[in-house]
Amino acid sequence: MRLLAGIFALGGVAEAAQYLVNDLSFGFGPRINPDGRNTIPHYSMQGNPNVPELLSNKVILTPPAPGNQRGAVWADKPLEYTAWTTDIDFRVNGPERGSGLLNIWLAKDGARNIGSQSIYTVGKFEGLVLVVNQHGGSAGMIRGFLNDGTLDYSMRTNVDSLAFGHCWFAYRNLGRPSQIKLRHNSQNFKVEVDGRLCFESDKIHIPTGYNFGLSAASAETPDSFEVFKVVVLSEDDIGAVPQQQQQQQQQQQQQQQQQQQYQQQPGENQKPLGGTTHDENGQKRPYMSFGRSGQAAIPDPYDNAIPDVEANSITASKAQFEDLHTRIQSMNHHLSSIFRSVAQYGGIADQNHQEVSVMLGEMKGLLTKLDRFASVENKLENLEREVRSMRSELTARLKESEHSIKYHVTDKHEDLAGHVVKHAAPGHTKLYVAIVGSQVVLAGAYFFYKRRKAGGPKKYL
């Protein structure tokens, strides 16, 4: 069933009407589950090691403690519209160095193929995912990823490089819910954060048949991810119901359910959700309602003690005295109740004051530690200056040593070269002359011997 969300724009100009898709939405009423059950209508919850915790107005995907938790919620039915808008209200709380990430999925068979996985651990999937985390040590970032079912993200070493769009978004410890709005039609796809544009593209067209889902994962020092609302609006008006009629039907259903709950409780008067009720004598008694949409109703202690009567009906003096006496007693009882309430609230205020005083004492202790940090910072600055001076002095000393070594080496080298040249052994010229001279002398002696032998007398035997 879908609820008419808007028909006309400002100035009476008609716009494209949007209709709430109940089968894909939760958190748009006073309670996520009007029946009070621990389930989300039309959604299924998954988690590791524990499933998310469901409260009356929010679902906690990852708790504040312990860490390393995973939680997810997935729509049971796929999205069958081409033009749609999705609003997601969430809040993230955690310590100063806490971390985690939130994944907003629109994927095929997400509950079965993805479950409580994140963009860094999922394998192959078909669809779109928006990732909210502290990427690169920043205060927060939203990035968009696409996959046609062929790419295995768990096998990629750098998943961050696959993002097609991003924007900076500080989302942690804001003390209020943040809103991410996804818009898709035949012209473009757009992502808005707290009313401002994050990124958009006219080249992205998401087919029908995908399921909405949210998954969160916390680190060792965890962030707590809480989801308050997921509302899907469509421009398709087939089977739509006007807004006022749908609201009236919802209010009637809630009243009937609450009346049944009150009737089933033993020992209580059966009474409607507003105005007056009847006591055992058939007289009208006012009552007070508390909680969202009158979830609890009790008799009014200030109006139902004495029924109102007409003044003309009391004629006897005794009856007048009794009526006055009864009303003064009732007034005294009410004043006593008021005094007890004031005393109780005073005790609560004193207790709160003591708690605040203790917290202020702890904060003062932390401030003294911060003063110590300031002294440590000064010491570090002094140490840094000393290191710089030592480095400068060491550099100067090294340069002096270098110049001294160069001077001594150059001087010694020149002296050594002159000494070598001066005292070097003689060359080979004299040796060559001695060898040649000796050869010439031997040749002359041999020639003289031959000549003398030839000129001497011959002896015959």
Coordinates of C-alpha atoms in Angstrom, one line a residue:
M1 CA 0.0 0.0 0.0
R2 CA 1.4 3.4 -0.9
L3 CA 0.6 6.8 0.7
L4 CA 0.2 10.0 -1.3
A5 CA 3.1 12.2 -0.2
G6 CA 2.6 15.4 -2.3
I7 CA 0.5 16.6 -5.3
F8 CA 1.0 20.3 -5.9
A9 CA 4.0 22.6 -5.7
L10 CA 4.2 26.1 -4.4
G11 CA 2.0 28.6 -6.2
G12 CA -0.5 25.9 -7.2
V13 CA 1.7 24.5 -10.0
A14 CA 1.3 20.7 -10.2
E15 CA 4.3 18.5 -9.7
A16 CA 4.9 14.8 -10.1
A17 CA 3.2 13.2 -7.2
Q18 CA 5.2 10.8 -5.0
Y19 CA 3.8 7.9 -3.1
L20 CA 5.1 6.0 -0.1
V21 CA 6.0 2.4 -0.8
N22 CA 5.1 0.7 2.5
D23 CA 6.6 -2.7 1.5
L24 CA 10.0 -1.0 1.2
S25 CA 9.8 1.5 4.1
F26 CA 9.9 1.6 7.8
G27 CA 10.3 4.2 10.6
F28 CA 7.7 6.7 9.1
G29 CA 5.3 6.1 12.0
P30 CA 5.6 6.5 15.8
R31 CA 7.0 2.9 16.0
I32 CA 8.9 0.8 13.6
N33 CA 6.6 -2.2 14.4
P34 CA 3.1 -1.1 15.4
D35 CA 2.5 -4.5 16.9
G36 CA 5.4 -4.2 19.3
R37 CA 7.2 -7.3 17.9
N38 CA 10.9 -7.6 17.5
T39 CA 10.8 -7.6 13.7
I40 CA 10.8 -5.0 11.0
P41 CA 7.7 -5.3 8.7
H42 CA 8.7 -6.4 5.2
Y43 CA 12.4 -6.5 6.2
S44 CA 14.8 -9.2 7.5
M45 CA 17.7 -8.8 9.9
Q46 CA 21.1 -10.5 9.7
G47 CA 24.2 -10.2 11.9
N48 CA 27.5 -11.7 12.9
P49 CA 27.9 -12.8 15.7
N50 CA 24.5 -11.2 16.8
V51 CA 21.6 -9.8 14.9
P52 CA 20.8 -6.1 15.1
E53 CA 18.9 -4.8 18.1
L54 CA 15.4 -3.4 17.4
L55 CA 13.9 -0.6 19.5
S56 CA 10.7 1.2 19.2
N57 CA 12.0 4.0 16.9
K58 CA 15.4 2.7 15.6
V59 CA 17.4 -0.4 14.8
I60 CA 21.0 -0.7 16.1
L61 CA 23.1 -2.4 13.4
T62 CA 26.3 -2.4 15.5
P63 CA 26.2 -1.8 19.3
P64 CA 28.6 0.6 21.2
A65 CA 30.3 -2.5 22.6
P66 CA 31.9 -4.9 21.9
G67 CA 33.8 -4.3 18.7
N68 CA 34.1 -6.3 15.5
Q69 CA 30.3 -6.6 15.0
R70 CA 28.4 -6.9 11.7
G71 CA 24.7 -6.2 11.2
A72 CA 22.3 -5.8 8.2
V73 CA 18.7 -5.3 7.3
W74 CA 17.3 -6.2 3.8
A75 CA 14.0 -5.6 2.2
D76 CA 12.0 -8.7 1.4
K77 CA 10.6 -7.4 -1.8
P78 CA 12.5 -5.9 -4.8
L79 CA 12.1 -2.3 -6.0
E80 CA 9.9 -2.4 -9.1
Y81 CA 9.9 1.4 -10.0
T82 CA 12.2 3.3 -12.3
A83 CA 11.6 6.8 -10.8
W84 CA 12.0 6.8 -7.0
T85 CA 13.4 8.6 -4.0
T86 CA 14.8 7.0 -0.8
D87 CA 15.4 8.8 2.5
I88 CA 17.6 7.2 5.1
D89 CA 18.0 8.7 8.6
F90 CA 20.9 7.3 10.6
R91 CA 23.2 8.3 13.5
V92 CA 26.7 7.3 14.4
N93 CA 28.2 7.5 17.9
G94 CA 31.5 6.3 19.2
P95 CA 34.7 7.2 21.0
E96 CA 37.3 9.6 19.7
R97 CA 39.3 6.9 17.8
G98 CA 36.3 4.6 17.0
S99 CA 35.7 3.5 13.4
G100 CA 33.4 1.5 11.3
L101 CA 31.5 1.9 8.0
L102 CA 27.9 1.9 6.8
N103 CA 26.9 0.4 3.4
I104 CA 23.6 1.4 1.7
W105 CA 22.9 -1.3 -0.9
L106 CA 20.5 -1.5 -3.9
A107 CA 21.5 -4.9 -5.2
K108 CA 20.1 -8.1 -6.7
D109 CA 19.3 -10.8 -4.1
G110 CA 21.2 -8.8 -1.5
A111 CA 20.1 -10.8 1.5
R112 CA 21.4 -14.0 0.0
N113 CA 24.5 -12.8 -2.0
I114 CA 25.7 -10.0 0.3
G115 CA 24.2 -10.4 3.8
S116 CA 26.1 -8.4 6.4
Q117 CA 29.3 -8.0 4.2
S118 CA 30.9 -4.6 3.5
I119 CA 32.4 -3.2 0.3
Y120 CA 35.8 -4.5 1.3
T121 CA 34.7 -8.1 2.0
V122 CA 31.9 -8.7 -0.5
G123 CA 32.6 -10.7 -3.6
K124 CA 30.6 -10.4 -6.8
F125 CA 27.4 -8.4 -6.6
E126 CA 25.1 -6.7 -9.0
G127 CA 23.9 -3.2 -8.2
L128 CA 24.8 0.0 -6.3
V129 CA 26.3 0.6 -2.9
L130 CA 27.0 3.9 -1.0
V131 CA 29.8 3.6 1.6
V132 CA 29.9 6.0 4.6
N133 CA 33.2 5.8 6.5
Q134 CA 36.3 7.7 7.5
H135 CA 38.2 7.2 4.3
G136 CA 41.9 8.2 4.4
G137 CA 41.7 9.3 8.0
S138 CA 39.2 12.0 7.2
A139 CA 36.2 13.2 9.3
G140 CA 33.9 11.3 7.0
M141 CA 33.2 10.6 3.3
I142 CA 30.4 9.2 1.2
R143 CA 31.4 7.2 -1.9
G144 CA 29.5 5.4 -4.6
F145 CA 30.4 2.0 -6.2
L146 CA 28.8 0.1 -9.1
N147 CA 29.1 -3.5 -10.2
D148 CA 27.5 -5.5 -13.0
G149 CA 28.2 -8.8 -11.3
T150 CA 31.4 -9.6 -13.0
L151 CA 33.9 -7.9 -10.7
D152 CA 35.0 -9.6 -7.5
Y153 CA 35.6 -6.8 -5.0
S154 CA 37.2 -9.2 -2.4
M155 CA 40.0 -9.9 -4.9
R156 CA 40.8 -6.3 -5.6
T157 CA 43.8 -4.8 -3.8
N158 CA 42.6 -1.2 -4.2
V159 CA 38.8 -1.1 -3.9
D160 CA 38.8 2.7 -3.2
S161 CA 39.9 3.4 -6.8
L162 CA 36.6 2.0 -8.1
A163 CA 34.4 4.8 -6.7
F164 CA 32.5 6.8 -9.3
G165 CA 31.6 9.7 -7.0
H166 CA 32.3 11.0 -3.5
C167 CA 31.8 14.0 -1.1
W168 CA 33.1 14.9 2.3
F169 CA 30.6 14.4 5.2
A170 CA 31.4 14.6 8.9
Y171 CA 28.8 12.2 10.4
R172 CA 30.2 11.1 13.7
N173 CA 28.9 12.2 17.2
L174 CA 26.6 14.9 15.8
G175 CA 23.9 14.3 18.5
R176 CA 21.2 14.1 15.8
P177 CA 20.2 11.9 12.9
S178 CA 21.8 12.5 9.5
Q179 CA 19.8 12.1 6.3
I180 CA 21.0 10.6 3.0
K181 CA 18.6 11.0 0.1
L182 CA 18.9 9.0 -3.2
R183 CA 17.0 10.2 -6.2
H184 CA 16.7 8.2 -9.4
N185 CA 14.8 8.8 -12.6
S186 CA 15.2 8.5 -16.3
Q187 CA 17.4 11.7 -16.5
N188 CA 19.9 11.2 -13.7
F189 CA 21.0 9.7 -10.4
K190 CA 21.5 12.0 -7.4
V191 CA 22.8 11.7 -3.8
E192 CA 22.0 14.4 -1.3
V193 CA 23.3 14.7 2.3
D194 CA 21.4 16.8 4.9
G195 CA 19.7 18.8 2.1
R196 CA 22.9 19.5 0.1
L197 CA 24.1 17.9 -3.1
C198 CA 26.8 15.3 -2.7
F199 CA 27.2 14.0 -6.3
E200 CA 25.1 13.2 -9.3
S201 CA 25.4 11.6 -12.7
D202 CA 23.3 11.4 -15.9
K203 CA 25.1 8.2 -17.0
I204 CA 23.7 5.9 -14.2
H205 CA 20.4 4.0 -14.8
I206 CA 19.6 1.4 -12.3
P207 CA 17.2 -1.4 -13.5
T208 CA 14.3 -2.7 -11.5
G209 CA 14.3 -5.9 -9.4
Y210 CA 17.0 -4.9 -6.9
N211 CA 16.6 -5.0 -3.1
F212 CA 17.3 -2.2 -0.7
G213 CA 19.6 -3.1 2.3
L214 CA 21.8 -1.5 4.9
S215 CA 24.8 -3.2 6.5
A216 CA 27.3 -1.9 9.0
A217 CA 30.6 -3.2 10.4
S218 CA 32.5 -1.9 13.5
A219 CA 36.2 -2.1 14.3
E220 CA 38.0 -3.1 17.4
T221 CA 37.2 0.3 18.9
P222 CA 33.6 0.4 17.6
D223 CA 31.3 3.0 16.2
S224 CA 27.5 2.4 16.9
F225 CA 25.4 2.7 13.7
E226 CA 21.7 3.4 14.4
V227 CA 19.1 3.6 11.6
F228 CA 15.8 5.5 12.3
K229 CA 14.1 5.5 9.0
V230 CA 14.1 4.1 5.5
V231 CA 11.4 5.7 3.3
V232 CA 11.0 4.8 -0.4
L233 CA 8.8 7.1 -2.5
S234 CA 7.7 6.4 -6.1
E235 CA 6.1 8.5 -8.8
D236 CA 4.0 5.6 -9.9
D237 CA 0.4 6.3 -8.7
I238 CA -1.1 2.9 -9.5
G239 CA -3.1 1.7 -6.5
A240 CA -2.3 4.9 -4.5
V241 CA -4.4 6.0 -1.6
P242 CA -4.9 9.7 -0.7
Q243 CA -2.9 10.9 2.2
Q244 CA -5.7 11.9 4.6
Q245 CA -7.6 8.7 4.1
Q246 CA -4.4 6.6 4.7
Q247 CA -3.6 8.6 7.8
Q248 CA -7.1 8.1 9.2
Q249 CA -6.9 4.4 8.5
Q250 CA -3.5 4.1 10.3
Q251 CA -4.8 6.1 13.3
Q252 CA -7.9 3.9 13.5
Q253 CA -5.7 0.7 13.3
Q254 CA -3.4 2.0 16.0
Q255 CA -6.3 2.9 18.3
Q256 CA -7.9 -0.4 17.8
Q257 CA -4.7 -2.3 18.6
Q258 CA -4.1 -0.2 21.7
Q259 CA -7.7 -0.8 22.8
Q260 CA -7.3 -4.5 22.4
Q261 CA -4.1 -4.4 24.5
Y262 CA -5.8 -2.5 27.3
Q263 CA -8.8 -4.9 27.2
Q264 CA -6.5 -7.9 27.5
Q265 CA -4.8 -6.6 30.6
P266 CA -6.5 -8.0 33.7
G267 CA -7.7 -5.8 36.5
E268 CA -7.9 -2.6 34.4
N269 CA -11.0 -0.7 33.3
Q270 CA -11.8 -1.0 29.7
K271 CA -11.5 2.6 28.3
P272 CA -11.0 4.4 25.0
L273 CA -7.9 6.5 24.2
G274 CA -9.2 9.9 25.0
G275 CA -11.6 12.1 27.0
T276 CA -13.6 10.2 29.7
T277 CA -14.5 6.7 30.8
H278 CA -17.1 5.2 33.0
D279 CA -16.5 3.8 36.5
E280 CA -18.3 0.9 38.2
N281 CA -21.3 3.1 39.1
G282 CA -21.7 4.3 35.6
Q283 CA -20.4 7.8 36.2
K284 CA -18.0 9.5 33.9
R285 CA -14.3 9.7 35.0
P286 CA -11.6 11.7 33.2
Y287 CA -8.2 10.0 32.6
M288 CA -4.7 11.0 31.4
S289 CA -2.8 9.6 28.4
F290 CA 1.0 9.2 28.3
G291 CA 3.5 8.2 25.7
R292 CA 3.3 8.2 21.9
S293 CA -0.3 8.2 20.7
G294 CA -1.6 7.5 24.2
Q295 CA 0.2 4.2 24.6
A296 CA -0.6 4.3 28.4
A297 CA -3.7 5.8 30.0
I298 CA -4.3 6.1 33.8
P299 CA -7.1 7.8 35.7
D300 CA -6.5 11.4 36.4
P301 CA -5.6 11.7 40.1
Y302 CA -6.6 15.4 40.2
D303 CA -10.0 15.1 38.6
N304 CA -11.5 11.7 39.3
A305 CA -11.4 11.7 43.1
I306 CA -14.8 13.6 43.6
P307 CA -17.3 13.8 40.8
D308 CA -18.7 17.2 39.9
V309 CA -22.3 17.9 41.2
E310 CA -24.7 20.7 40.7
A311 CA -24.8 23.2 43.5
N312 CA -28.6 23.2 43.6
S313 CA -28.6 19.5 44.3
I314 CA -27.2 20.0 47.8
T315 CA -29.8 21.6 50.0
A316 CA -29.1 20.3 53.5
S317 CA -26.4 21.9 55.6
K318 CA -25.0 18.5 56.6
A319 CA -24.7 17.5 53.0
Q320 CA -23.0 20.8 52.2
F321 CA -20.6 20.3 55.2
E322 CA -19.8 16.7 54.1
D323 CA -19.2 17.9 50.5
L324 CA -16.9 20.7 51.7
H325 CA -15.1 18.4 54.1
T326 CA -14.6 15.8 51.4
R327 CA -13.3 18.3 48.9
I328 CA -10.9 19.9 51.4
Q329 CA -9.6 16.4 52.3
S330 CA -9.1 15.7 48.5
M331 CA -7.2 19.0 48.2
N332 CA -5.0 18.1 51.1
H333 CA -4.2 14.7 49.5
H334 CA -3.4 16.4 46.2
L335 CA -1.1 18.9 48.0
S336 CA 0.6 16.0 49.8
S337 CA 1.1 14.3 46.5
I338 CA 2.5 17.4 45.0
F339 CA 4.9 17.9 48.0
R340 CA 6.1 14.2 47.7
S341 CA 6.7 14.7 44.0
V342 CA 8.6 17.9 44.6
A343 CA 10.7 16.2 47.2
Q344 CA 11.3 13.3 44.9
Y345 CA 12.3 15.6 42.1
G346 CA 14.5 17.5 44.5
G347 CA 16.3 14.2 45.4
I348 CA 16.7 13.4 41.7
A349 CA 18.1 17.0 41.2
D350 CA 20.5 16.5 44.0
Q351 CA 21.7 13.2 42.6
N352 CA 22.1 14.8 39.1
H353 CA 24.0 17.6 40.7
Q354 CA 26.3 15.1 42.4
E355 CA 26.8 13.3 39.1
V356 CA 27.6 16.6 37.4
S357 CA 30.0 17.5 40.1
V358 CA 31.8 14.2 39.7
M359 CA 31.9 14.7 36.0
L360 CA 33.3 18.2 36.5
G361 CA 36.0 16.7 38.8
E362 CA 36.9 14.2 36.2
M363 CA 37.1 16.9 33.6
K364 CA 39.4 19.0 35.8
G365 CA 41.6 15.9 36.2
L366 CA 41.7 15.6 32.4
L367 CA 42.6 19.3 32.1
T368 CA 45.5 18.8 34.5
K369 CA 46.7 16.0 32.2
L370 CA 46.4 18.4 29.3
D371 CA 48.7 20.8 31.2
R372 CA 51.1 17.9 31.5
F373 CA 50.8 17.4 27.7
A374 CA 51.7 21.1 27.3
S375 CA 54.9 20.7 29.4
V376 CA 55.7 17.6 27.3
E377 CA 55.2 19.6 24.2
N378 CA 57.6 22.3 25.4
K379 CA 60.2 19.6 26.2
L380 CA 59.8 18.2 22.7
E381 CA 60.2 21.6 21.2
N382 CA 63.4 22.2 23.3
L383 CA 64.7 18.7 22.2
E384 CA 63.9 19.6 18.6
R385 CA 65.9 22.8 18.9
E386 CA 68.8 21.0 20.5
V387 CA 68.8 18.3 17.7
R388 CA 68.8 21.0 15.1
S389 CA 71.8 22.8 16.7
M390 CA 73.6 19.5 17.0
R391 CA 73.0 18.8 13.4
S392 CA 74.3 22.2 12.4
E393 CA 77.3 21.8 14.5
L394 CA 78.0 18.3 13.2
T395 CA 77.6 19.5 9.7
A396 CA 80.1 22.3 10.3
R397 CA 82.6 19.9 11.9
L398 CA 82.3 17.5 9.0
K399 CA 83.0 20.2 6.5
E400 CA 86.1 21.4 8.4
S401 CA 87.4 17.8 8.5
E402 CA 86.7 17.4 4.8
H403 CA 88.7 20.6 4.0
S404 CA 91.6 19.5 6.3
I405 CA 91.8 16.1 4.7
K406 CA 91.7 17.5 1.2
Y407 CA 94.5 20.0 2.1
H408 CA 96.8 17.4 3.6
V409 CA 96.2 14.9 0.8
T410 CA 96.9 17.4 -1.9
D411 CA 100.1 18.7 -0.2
K412 CA 101.5 15.2 0.5
H413 CA 100.7 14.1 -3.0
E414 CA 102.6 17.0 -4.6
D415 CA 105.7 16.3 -2.4
L416 CA 105.5 12.6 -3.1
A417 CA 105.4 13.2 -6.8
G418 CA 108.5 15.5 -6.7
H419 CA 110.4 13.0 -4.6
V420 CA 109.6 10.1 -7.0
V421 CA 110.7 12.2 -10.0
K422 CA 113.9 13.2 -8.2
H423 CA 115.0 9.9 -6.9
A424 CA 113.7 7.6 -9.6
A425 CA 116.1 5.0 -11.0
P426 CA 118.0 5.9 -14.3
G427 CA 116.6 4.9 -17.6
H428 CA 117.5 2.0 -19.8
T429 CA 119.7 4.0 -22.2
K430 CA 123.0 3.1 -20.5
L431 CA 122.1 -0.5 -20.4
Y432 CA 121.3 -0.4 -24.1
V433 CA 124.7 1.2 -24.9
A434 CA 126.6 -1.3 -22.7
I435 CA 124.9 -4.3 -24.5
V436 CA 125.5 -2.8 -28.0
G437 CA 129.1 -1.9 -27.1
S438 CA 129.9 -5.3 -25.8
Q439 CA 128.5 -6.8 -29.0
V440 CA 130.6 -4.5 -31.1
V441 CA 133.8 -5.4 -29.2
L442 CA 133.1 -9.1 -29.5
A443 CA 132.5 -8.8 -33.2
G444 CA 135.8 -6.8 -33.7
A445 CA 137.8 -9.4 -31.8
Y446 CA 136.3 -12.2 -33.8
F447 CA 137.0 -10.3 -37.1
F448 CA 140.6 -9.7 -36.0
Y449 CA 141.1 -13.3 -35.0
K450 CA 139.9 -14.5 -38.4
R451 CA 142.1 -12.1 -40.3
R452 CA 145.2 -13.0 -38.3
K453 CA 144.6 -16.7 -38.8
A454 CA 144.2 -16.3 -42.5
G455 CA 147.5 -14.3 -42.8
G456 CA 149.7 -16.6 -40.8
P457 CA 152.0 -19.4 -42.3
K458 CA 150.4 -22.7 -43.0
K459 CA 151.8 -25.9 -41.5
Y460 CA 151.9 -29.1 -43.6
L461 CA 152.4 -32.5 -42.2

